[in-house]
PDB file of C-alpha atoms in Angstrom:
ATOM      1  CA  ILE V   1       0.000   0.000   0.000  1.00  0.00           C
ATOM      2  CA  LEU V   2       2.789   2.414   0.950  1.00  0.00           C
ATOM      3  CA  LYS V   3       5.868   2.459  -1.268  1.00  0.00           C
ATOM      4  CA  PRO V   4       9.401   3.254  -0.034  1.00  0.00           C
ATOM      5  CA  SER V   5       9.143   6.523  -1.987  1.00  0.00           C
ATOM      6  CA  GLY V   6       6.238   7.622   0.215  1.00  0.00           C
ATOM      7  CA  GLN V   7       3.669   7.137  -2.528  1.00  0.00           C
ATOM      8  CA  SER V   8       0.547   5.165  -1.682  1.00  0.00           C
ATOM      9  CA  ILE V   9      -1.530   2.873  -3.855  1.00  0.00           C
ATOM     10  CA  CYS V  10      -5.219   3.737  -3.819  1.00  0.00           C
ATOM     11  CA  SER V  11      -8.347   3.342  -5.904  1.00  0.00           C
ATOM     12  CA  LYS V  12     -10.521   6.315  -6.829  1.00  0.00           C
ATOM     13  CA  ALA V  13     -14.142   6.716  -7.837  1.00  0.00           C
ATOM     14  CA  ALA V  14     -15.797   9.973  -8.906  1.00  0.00           C
ATOM     15  CA  ILE V  15     -19.537  10.412  -8.391  1.00  0.00           C
ATOM     16  CA  GLU V  16     -21.909  13.065  -9.727  1.00  0.00           C
ATOM     17  CA  PRO V  17     -25.316  13.343  -8.045  1.00  0.00           C
ATOM     18  CA  VAL V  18     -28.365  12.147  -9.972  1.00  0.00           C
ATOM     19  CA  TRP V  19     -31.719  12.303  -8.219  1.00  0.00           C
ATOM     20  CA  TYR V  20     -34.698  10.043  -8.927  1.00  0.00           C
ATOM     21  CA  LEU V  21     -37.310  12.499  -7.689  1.00  0.00           C
ATOM     22  CA  PRO V  22     -39.978  10.029  -6.446  1.00  0.00           C
ATOM     23  CA  GLU V  23     -37.406   8.330  -4.212  1.00  0.00           C
ATOM     24  CA  ILE V  24     -35.887  11.602  -2.997  1.00  0.00           C
ATOM     25  CA  ALA V  25     -39.374  12.811  -2.093  1.00  0.00           C
ATOM     26  CA  ARG V  26     -40.041   9.594  -0.189  1.00  0.00           C
ATOM     27  CA  ARG V  27     -36.816   9.976   1.779  1.00  0.00           C
ATOM     28  CA  PHE V  28     -37.595  13.600   2.604  1.00  0.00           C
ATOM     29  CA  GLY V  29     -41.111  12.697   3.704  1.00  0.00           C
ATOM     30  CA  CYS V  30     -42.898  14.947   1.225  1.00  0.00           C
ATOM     31  CA  THR V  31     -44.819  14.629  -2.020  1.00  0.00           C
ATOM     32  CA  GLU V  32     -43.011  14.702  -5.338  1.00  0.00           C
ATOM     33  CA  VAL V  33     -45.012  17.816  -6.275  1.00  0.00           C
ATOM     34  CA  LYS V  34     -43.827  19.614  -3.139  1.00  0.00           C
ATOM     35  CA  LEU V  35     -40.224  18.593  -3.817  1.00  0.00           C
ATOM     36  CA  ARG V  36     -40.402  19.830  -7.405  1.00  0.00           C
ATOM     37  CA  GLU V  37     -41.913  23.150  -6.340  1.00  0.00           C
ATOM     38  CA  SER V  38     -39.275  23.624  -3.637  1.00  0.00           C
ATOM     39  CA  ILE V  39     -36.343  22.924  -5.968  1.00  0.00           C
ATOM     40  CA  PHE V  40     -37.879  25.200  -8.629  1.00  0.00           C
ATOM     41  CA  ARG V  41     -38.228  28.017  -6.111  1.00  0.00           C
ATOM     42  CA  MET V  42     -34.802  27.589  -4.482  1.00  0.00           C
ATOM     43  CA  THR V  43     -33.059  27.571  -7.885  1.00  0.00           C
ATOM     44  CA  ASN V  44     -34.828  30.782  -8.936  1.00  0.00           C
ATOM     45  CA  GLY V  45     -36.831  29.066 -11.651  1.00  0.00           C
ATOM     46  CA  MET V  46     -33.751  27.796 -13.441  1.00  0.00           C
ATOM     47  CA  TYR V  47     -35.382  24.427 -14.172  1.00  0.00           C
ATOM     48  CA  PRO V  48     -38.956  25.049 -15.427  1.00  0.00           C
ATOM     49  CA  GLU V  49     -39.232  21.399 -16.491  1.00  0.00           C
ATOM     50  CA  LEU V  50     -39.572  20.531 -12.815  1.00  0.00           C
ATOM     51  CA  ILE V  51     -43.057  22.028 -13.050  1.00  0.00           C
ATOM     52  CA  THR V  52     -43.945  21.576 -16.718  1.00  0.00           C
ATOM     53  CA  ARG V  53     -42.646  18.023 -17.200  1.00  0.00           C
ATOM     54  CA  PRO V  54     -43.752  15.805 -14.306  1.00  0.00           C
ATOM     55  CA  ASP V  55     -43.064  12.819 -16.553  1.00  0.00           C
ATOM     56  CA  ILE V  56     -39.304  13.481 -16.267  1.00  0.00           C
ATOM     57  CA  LYS V  57     -38.344  11.721 -13.057  1.00  0.00           C
ATOM     58  CA  ILE V  58     -34.564  12.212 -13.188  1.00  0.00           C
ATOM     59  CA  PHE V  59     -32.959  15.486 -12.041  1.00  0.00           C
ATOM     60  CA  LEU V  60     -29.312  16.527 -12.073  1.00  0.00           C
ATOM     61  CA  PRO V  61     -29.055  18.828  -9.032  1.00  0.00           C
ATOM     62  CA  PRO V  62     -26.762  21.883  -9.297  1.00  0.00           C
ATOM     63  CA  ILE V  63     -24.533  20.709  -6.460  1.00  0.00           C
ATOM     64  CA  GLY V  64     -20.979  19.454  -6.321  1.00  0.00           C
ATOM     65  CA  GLY V  65     -20.091  15.802  -6.665  1.00  0.00           C
ATOM     66  CA  LEU V  66     -17.613  13.776  -4.671  1.00  0.00           C
ATOM     67  CA  THR V  67     -14.558  11.561  -4.987  1.00  0.00           C
ATOM     68  CA  ILE V  68     -13.916   8.360  -3.036  1.00  0.00           C
ATOM     69  CA  TYR V  69     -10.330   7.318  -2.247  1.00  0.00           C
ATOM     70  CA  ILE V  70      -9.803   3.740  -1.104  1.00  0.00           C
ATOM     71  CA  TRP V  71      -6.676   2.147   0.370  1.00  0.00           C
ATOM     72  CA  GLY V  72      -6.629  -1.635   0.676  1.00  0.00           C
ATOM     73  CA  ASP V  73      -8.929  -4.344  -0.624  1.00  0.00           C
ATOM     74  CA  ILE V  74     -12.335  -2.874  -1.472  1.00  0.00           C
ATOM     75  CA  ASP V  75     -13.916  -6.332  -1.176  1.00  0.00           C
ATOM     76  CA  THR V  76     -13.274  -6.291   2.588  1.00  0.00           C
ATOM     77  CA  ILE V  77     -15.454  -3.205   3.177  1.00  0.00           C
ATOM     78  CA  PRO V  78     -18.735  -5.084   3.888  1.00  0.00           C
ATOM     79  CA  ASP V  79     -16.979  -7.470   6.311  1.00  0.00           C
ATOM     80  CA  GLU V  80     -17.587  -6.082   9.804  1.00  0.00           C
ATOM     81  CA  ASP V  81     -14.765  -8.195  11.236  1.00  0.00           C
ATOM     82  CA  ILE V  82     -12.139  -6.440   9.091  1.00  0.00           C
ATOM     83  CA  GLU V  83     -11.029  -3.017  10.304  1.00  0.00           C
ATOM     84  CA  LEU V  84     -12.369  -0.061   8.344  1.00  0.00           C
ATOM     85  CA  THR V  85     -11.167   3.523   8.754  1.00  0.00           C
ATOM     86  CA  VAL V  86     -13.228   6.347   7.236  1.00  0.00           C
ATOM     87  CA  ARG V  87     -13.177  10.112   6.890  1.00  0.00           C
ATOM     88  CA  VAL V  88     -15.946  12.122   5.259  1.00  0.00           C
ATOM     89  CA  HIS V  89     -14.246  15.373   4.245  1.00  0.00           C
ATOM     90  CA  ASP V  90     -15.770  18.562   2.866  1.00  0.00           C
ATOM     91  CA  GLU V  91     -13.701  20.519   0.378  1.00  0.00           C
ATOM     92  CA  CYS V  92     -11.610  23.430   1.669  1.00  0.00           C
ATOM     93  CA  ASN V  93      -9.552  24.815  -1.180  1.00  0.00           C
ATOM     94  CA  GLY V  94      -7.684  27.360   0.909  1.00  0.00           C
ATOM     95  CA  SER V  95      -6.425  24.777   3.384  1.00  0.00           C
ATOM     96  CA  ASP V  96      -6.436  21.509   1.421  1.00  0.00           C
ATOM     97  CA  VAL V  97      -4.630  22.955  -1.608  1.00  0.00           C
ATOM     98  CA  PHE V  98      -2.900  26.141  -0.497  1.00  0.00           C
ATOM     99  CA  GLY V  99      -2.165  25.307   3.141  1.00  0.00           C
ATOM    100  CA  SER V 100      -4.050  28.083   4.921  1.00  0.00           C
ATOM    101  CA  ASP V 101      -3.752  27.580   8.677  1.00  0.00           C
ATOM    102  CA  ILE V 102      -6.981  29.345   9.687  1.00  0.00           C
ATOM    103  CA  CYS V 103      -8.712  25.970   9.880  1.00  0.00           C
ATOM    104  CA  THR V 104      -7.924  22.301  10.566  1.00  0.00           C
ATOM    105  CA  CYS V 105      -9.100  20.932   7.211  1.00  0.00           C
ATOM    106  CA  ARG V 106      -5.745  20.086   5.645  1.00  0.00           C
ATOM    107  CA  PRO V 107      -4.090  18.578   8.761  1.00  0.00           C
ATOM    108  CA  TYR V 108      -7.233  16.572   9.564  1.00  0.00           C
ATOM    109  CA  LEU V 109      -7.382  15.270   5.993  1.00  0.00           C
ATOM    110  CA  THR V 110      -3.684  14.410   6.071  1.00  0.00           C
ATOM    111  CA  HIS V 111      -4.098  12.614   9.377  1.00  0.00           C
ATOM    112  CA  ALA V 112      -7.061  10.671   7.971  1.00  0.00           C
ATOM    113  CA  ILE V 113      -5.049   9.566   4.941  1.00  0.00           C
ATOM    114  CA  GLU V 114      -2.246   8.383   7.214  1.00  0.00           C
ATOM    115  CA  GLU V 115      -4.724   6.433   9.359  1.00  0.00           C
ATOM    116  CA  CYS V 116      -6.362   4.920   6.270  1.00  0.00           C
ATOM    117  CA  ILE V 117      -2.983   3.759   4.970  1.00  0.00           C
ATOM    118  CA  ARG V 118      -2.040   2.422   8.398  1.00  0.00           C
ATOM    119  CA  THR V 119      -5.272   0.403   8.533  1.00  0.00           C
ATOM    120  CA  ALA V 120      -4.759  -0.919   4.998  1.00  0.00           C
ATOM    121  CA  GLN V 121      -1.184  -1.912   5.797  1.00  0.00           C
ATOM    122  CA  LYS V 122      -2.577  -4.109   8.581  1.00  0.00           C
ATOM    123  CA  GLY V 123      -4.979  -5.871   6.202  1.00  0.00           C
ATOM    124  CA  GLY V 124      -7.960  -3.598   6.645  1.00  0.00           C
ATOM    125  CA  CYS V 125      -9.313  -0.858   4.434  1.00  0.00           C
ATOM    126  CA  GLY V 126      -9.289   2.940   4.523  1.00  0.00           C
ATOM    127  CA  VAL V 127     -11.782   5.250   2.825  1.00  0.00           C
ATOM    128  CA  VAL V 128     -11.798   9.023   2.381  1.00  0.00           C
ATOM    129  CA  ILE V 129     -14.899  10.555   0.801  1.00  0.00           C
ATOM    130  CA  TYR V 130     -14.158  14.052  -0.491  1.00  0.00           C
ATOM    131  CA  PHE V 131     -17.292  16.151  -0.979  1.00  0.00           C
ATOM    132  CA  ARG V 132     -17.379  19.386  -2.996  1.00  0.00           C
ATOM    133  CA  LYS V 133     -18.994  21.405  -0.213  1.00  0.00           C
ATOM    134  CA  GLU V 134     -16.681  24.401  -0.128  1.00  0.00           C
ATOM    135  CA  GLY V 135     -17.207  26.706   2.852  1.00  0.00           C
ATOM    136  CA  ARG V 136     -19.967  24.577   4.421  1.00  0.00           C
ATOM    137  CA  SER V 137     -21.601  24.666   0.971  1.00  0.00           C
ATOM    138  CA  LEU V 138     -21.772  28.463   1.149  1.00  0.00           C
ATOM    139  CA  GLY V 139     -19.010  28.804  -1.445  1.00  0.00           C
ATOM    140  CA  GLU V 140     -15.522  30.243  -1.388  1.00  0.00           C
ATOM    141  CA  VAL V 141     -16.500  33.898  -1.879  1.00  0.00           C
ATOM    142  CA  THR V 142     -18.780  33.781   1.156  1.00  0.00           C
ATOM    143  CA  LYS V 143     -16.133  31.933   3.150  1.00  0.00           C
ATOM    144  CA  TYR V 144     -13.530  34.611   2.520  1.00  0.00           C
ATOM    145  CA  LEU V 145     -15.996  37.336   3.444  1.00  0.00           C
ATOM    146  CA  VAL V 146     -16.541  35.479   6.719  1.00  0.00           C
ATOM    147  CA  TYR V 147     -12.775  35.214   7.267  1.00  0.00           C
ATOM    148  CA  ASN V 148     -12.421  38.967   6.778  1.00  0.00           C
ATOM    149  CA  THR V 149     -15.268  39.643   9.189  1.00  0.00           C
ATOM    150  CA  ARG V 150     -13.711  37.392  11.799  1.00  0.00           C
ATOM    151  CA  LYS V 151     -10.259  38.959  11.542  1.00  0.00           C
ATOM    152  CA  ARG V 152     -11.420  42.592  11.376  1.00  0.00           C
ATOM    153  CA  GLN V 153     -14.081  42.571  14.083  1.00  0.00           C
ATOM    154  CA  GLU V 154     -13.493  44.564  17.236  1.00  0.00           C
ATOM    155  CA  GLY V 155     -11.306  42.545  19.574  1.00  0.00           C
ATOM    156  CA  GLY V 156     -10.084  40.278  16.769  1.00  0.00           C
ATOM    157  CA  ASP V 157     -10.968  36.692  15.972  1.00  0.00           C
ATOM    158  CA  SER V 158     -12.722  34.819  18.783  1.00  0.00           C
ATOM    159  CA  ALA V 159     -14.378  31.475  19.405  1.00  0.00           C
ATOM    160  CA  GLU V 160     -17.390  33.230  20.916  1.00  0.00           C
ATOM    161  CA  ASN V 161     -18.218  34.957  17.634  1.00  0.00           C
ATOM    162  CA  TYR V 162     -17.038  32.224  15.270  1.00  0.00           C
ATOM    163  CA  PHE V 163     -20.492  31.148  14.094  1.00  0.00           C
ATOM    164  CA  ASN V 164     -22.010  34.612  14.542  1.00  0.00           C
ATOM    165  CA  CYS V 165     -19.679  35.965  11.864  1.00  0.00           C
ATOM    166  CA  THR V 166     -20.863  33.361   9.384  1.00  0.00           C
ATOM    167  CA  GLU V 167     -24.491  34.131  10.152  1.00  0.00           C
ATOM    168  CA  LYS V 168     -23.860  37.868   9.849  1.00  0.00           C
ATOM    169  CA  VAL V 169     -22.414  37.459   6.349  1.00  0.00           C
ATOM    170  CA  ALA V 170     -24.458  34.554   4.945  1.00  0.00           C
ATOM    171  CA  GLY V 171     -27.635  34.658   7.008  1.00  0.00           C
ATOM    172  CA  VAL V 172     -27.082  31.045   8.093  1.00  0.00           C
ATOM    173  CA  GLN V 173     -24.311  29.111   9.831  1.00  0.00           C
ATOM    174  CA  ASP V 174     -24.221  26.111   7.515  1.00  0.00           C
ATOM    175  CA  THR V 175     -25.934  25.004   4.295  1.00  0.00           C
ATOM    176  CA  ARG V 176     -24.551  21.495   4.064  1.00  0.00           C
ATOM    177  CA  PHE V 177     -27.330  18.947   3.730  1.00  0.00           C
ATOM    178  CA  GLN V 178     -26.347  15.816   5.612  1.00  0.00           C
ATOM    179  CA  ALA V 179     -29.357  13.577   4.910  1.00  0.00           C
ATOM    180  CA  LEU V 180     -27.875  12.200   1.676  1.00  0.00           C
ATOM    181  CA  MET V 181     -24.241  12.368   2.791  1.00  0.00           C
ATOM    182  CA  PRO V 182     -24.018   8.701   3.952  1.00  0.00           C
ATOM    183  CA  ASP V 183     -25.182   7.366   0.571  1.00  0.00           C
ATOM    184  CA  PRO V 184     -21.659   6.719  -0.813  1.00  0.00           C
ATOM    185  CA  LEU V 185     -20.902   4.618   2.270  1.00  0.00           C
ATOM    186  CA  HIS V 186     -23.918   2.459   1.470  1.00  0.00           C
ATOM    187  CA  PHE V 187     -22.841   2.274  -2.180  1.00  0.00           C
ATOM    188  CA  LEU V 188     -19.620   0.684  -0.902  1.00  0.00           C
ATOM    189  CA  GLY V 189     -21.472  -1.760   1.355  1.00  0.00           C
ATOM    190  CA  VAL V 190     -20.370  -0.156   4.624  1.00  0.00           C
ATOM    191  CA  THR V 191     -22.279  -1.393   7.671  1.00  0.00           C
ATOM    192  CA  LYS V 192     -19.642  -0.779  10.341  1.00  0.00           C
ATOM    193  CA  ILE V 193     -16.881   1.817  10.705  1.00  0.00           C
ATOM    194  CA  HIS V 194     -14.193   0.911  13.209  1.00  0.00           C
ATOM    195  CA  ASN V 195     -12.411   4.286  13.101  1.00  0.00           C
ATOM    196  CA  PHE V 196     -14.281   7.439  12.106  1.00  0.00           C
ATOM    197  CA  ILE V 197     -11.727  10.222  11.645  1.00  0.00           C
ATOM    198  CA  SER V 198     -13.977  13.129  12.535  1.00  0.00           C
ATOM    199  CA  MET V 199     -15.272  15.070  15.523  1.00  0.00           C
ATOM    200  CA  SER V 200     -18.411  16.277  13.723  1.00  0.00           C
ATOM    201  CA  ASP V 201     -21.629  15.381  15.515  1.00  0.00           C
ATOM    202  CA  MET V 202     -23.585  16.353  12.400  1.00  0.00           C
ATOM    203  CA  LYS V 203     -21.791  13.772  10.262  1.00  0.00           C
ATOM    204  CA  TYR V 204     -21.764  11.137  12.989  1.00  0.00           C
ATOM    205  CA  ASN V 205     -25.505  11.451  13.596  1.00  0.00           C
ATOM    206  CA  ALA V 206     -26.323  11.411   9.886  1.00  0.00           C
ATOM    207  CA  ILE V 207     -24.329   8.215   9.373  1.00  0.00           C
ATOM    208  CA  VAL V 208     -25.547   6.239  12.386  1.00  0.00           C
ATOM    209  CA  ASN V 209     -29.142   7.274  11.677  1.00  0.00           C
ATOM    210  CA  THR V 210     -28.907   5.277   8.441  1.00  0.00           C
ATOM    211  CA  GLY V 211     -27.950   2.114  10.323  1.00  0.00           C
ATOM    212  CA  ILE V 212     -24.153   2.197  10.023  1.00  0.00           C
ATOM    213  CA  LYS V 213     -22.347   1.444  13.273  1.00  0.00           C
ATOM    214  CA  ILE V 214     -19.387   3.615  14.348  1.00  0.00           C
ATOM    215  CA  VAL V 215     -17.041   2.147  16.967  1.00  0.00           C
ATOM    216  CA  ASN V 216     -14.347   4.804  17.494  1.00  0.00           C
ATOM    217  CA  ARG V 217     -14.431   8.526  16.789  1.00  0.00           C
ATOM    218  CA  VAL V 218     -10.929   9.871  16.244  1.00  0.00           C
ATOM    219  CA  GLU V 219     -10.171  13.519  16.986  1.00  0.00           C
ATOM    220  CA  ILE V 220      -7.401  15.440  15.307  1.00  0.00           C
ATOM    221  CA  PRO V 221      -4.217  15.207  17.417  1.00  0.00           C
ATOM    222  CA  LYS V 222      -3.646  18.478  19.271  1.00  0.00           C
ATOM    223  CA  GLU V 223      -0.148  18.855  17.856  1.00  0.00           C
ATOM    224  CA  LEU V 224      -1.607  19.006  14.330  1.00  0.00           C
ATOM    225  CA  VAL V 225      -3.878  21.983  15.047  1.00  0.00           C
ATOM    226  CA  PRO V 226      -2.279  25.179  13.637  1.00  0.00           C
ATOM    227  CA  ASP V 227      -2.037  28.121  16.036  1.00  0.00           C
ATOM    228  CA  ASP V 228      -4.355  30.203  13.864  1.00  0.00           C
ATOM    229  CA  ALA V 229      -6.964  27.413  13.912  1.00  0.00           C
ATOM    230  CA  GLN V 230      -7.339  27.374  17.698  1.00  0.00           C
ATOM    231  CA  VAL V 231     -10.327  29.714  17.414  1.00  0.00           C
ATOM    232  CA  GLU V 232     -12.089  27.329  15.036  1.00  0.00           C
ATOM    233  CA  ILE V 233     -11.396  24.197  17.051  1.00  0.00           C
ATOM    234  CA  THR V 234     -12.492  25.838  20.318  1.00  0.00           C
ATOM    235  CA  ALA V 235     -15.732  27.097  18.799  1.00  0.00           C
ATOM    236  CA  LYS V 236     -16.587  23.760  17.213  1.00  0.00           C
ATOM    237  CA  VAL V 237     -15.900  21.789  20.396  1.00  0.00           C
ATOM    238  CA  PHE V 238     -18.053  24.201  22.404  1.00  0.00           C
ATOM    239  CA  HIS V 239     -20.951  23.916  19.947  1.00  0.00           C
ATOM    240  CA  GLY V 240     -20.671  20.128  19.629  1.00  0.00           C
ATOM    241  CA  TYR V 241     -19.864  20.556  15.968  1.00  0.00           C
TER     242      TYR V 241
END
């Protein structure tokens, strides 16, 4: 799995969301008509066929896709007796790609990859699911406006106002929709996660509510948290994030 050069061998799968509207409506507990009207309204009428063509049951939602990275034997994933390590990660271009230290995204992702490889080296399997949900699905422009608000507010950046700054700029704290997030895990046949590399209650609850068991929740090691990210980590711990 891990070569002497430091390279790792992994498998990748890219997924774009495709919604079968009758089933999505069933899962959301609403009628298909109500779902169609809601999507039409929330997309500013961009898809009139939602209303005019009820015979078209397939919809390609204007949301980002995801990529699955797998270390180890994919055939072992459904076997609950074989160790499985998982991280569900939401895109953070500033940290993941460019190394910004205002958040813990990059170090947490790096730690998860290391843990996935370590599990695979022992005969288990490691999975990282990388969602395109930049800035809690608010987008990068909004995220940077929030960063500026945090840094320039009176008294400087603080854990107490961490989420208030997001709400002040965007009107909401978070627009990620977690109800469908566990689907890729089910696509892979996951029924039990031995090591969940995340401290997010939102993701944990969404996954276990679909019947997947999680044994261990793994926090980011304190030594990996950048100094500038202490505000974020403190705020998230306090809010049970």
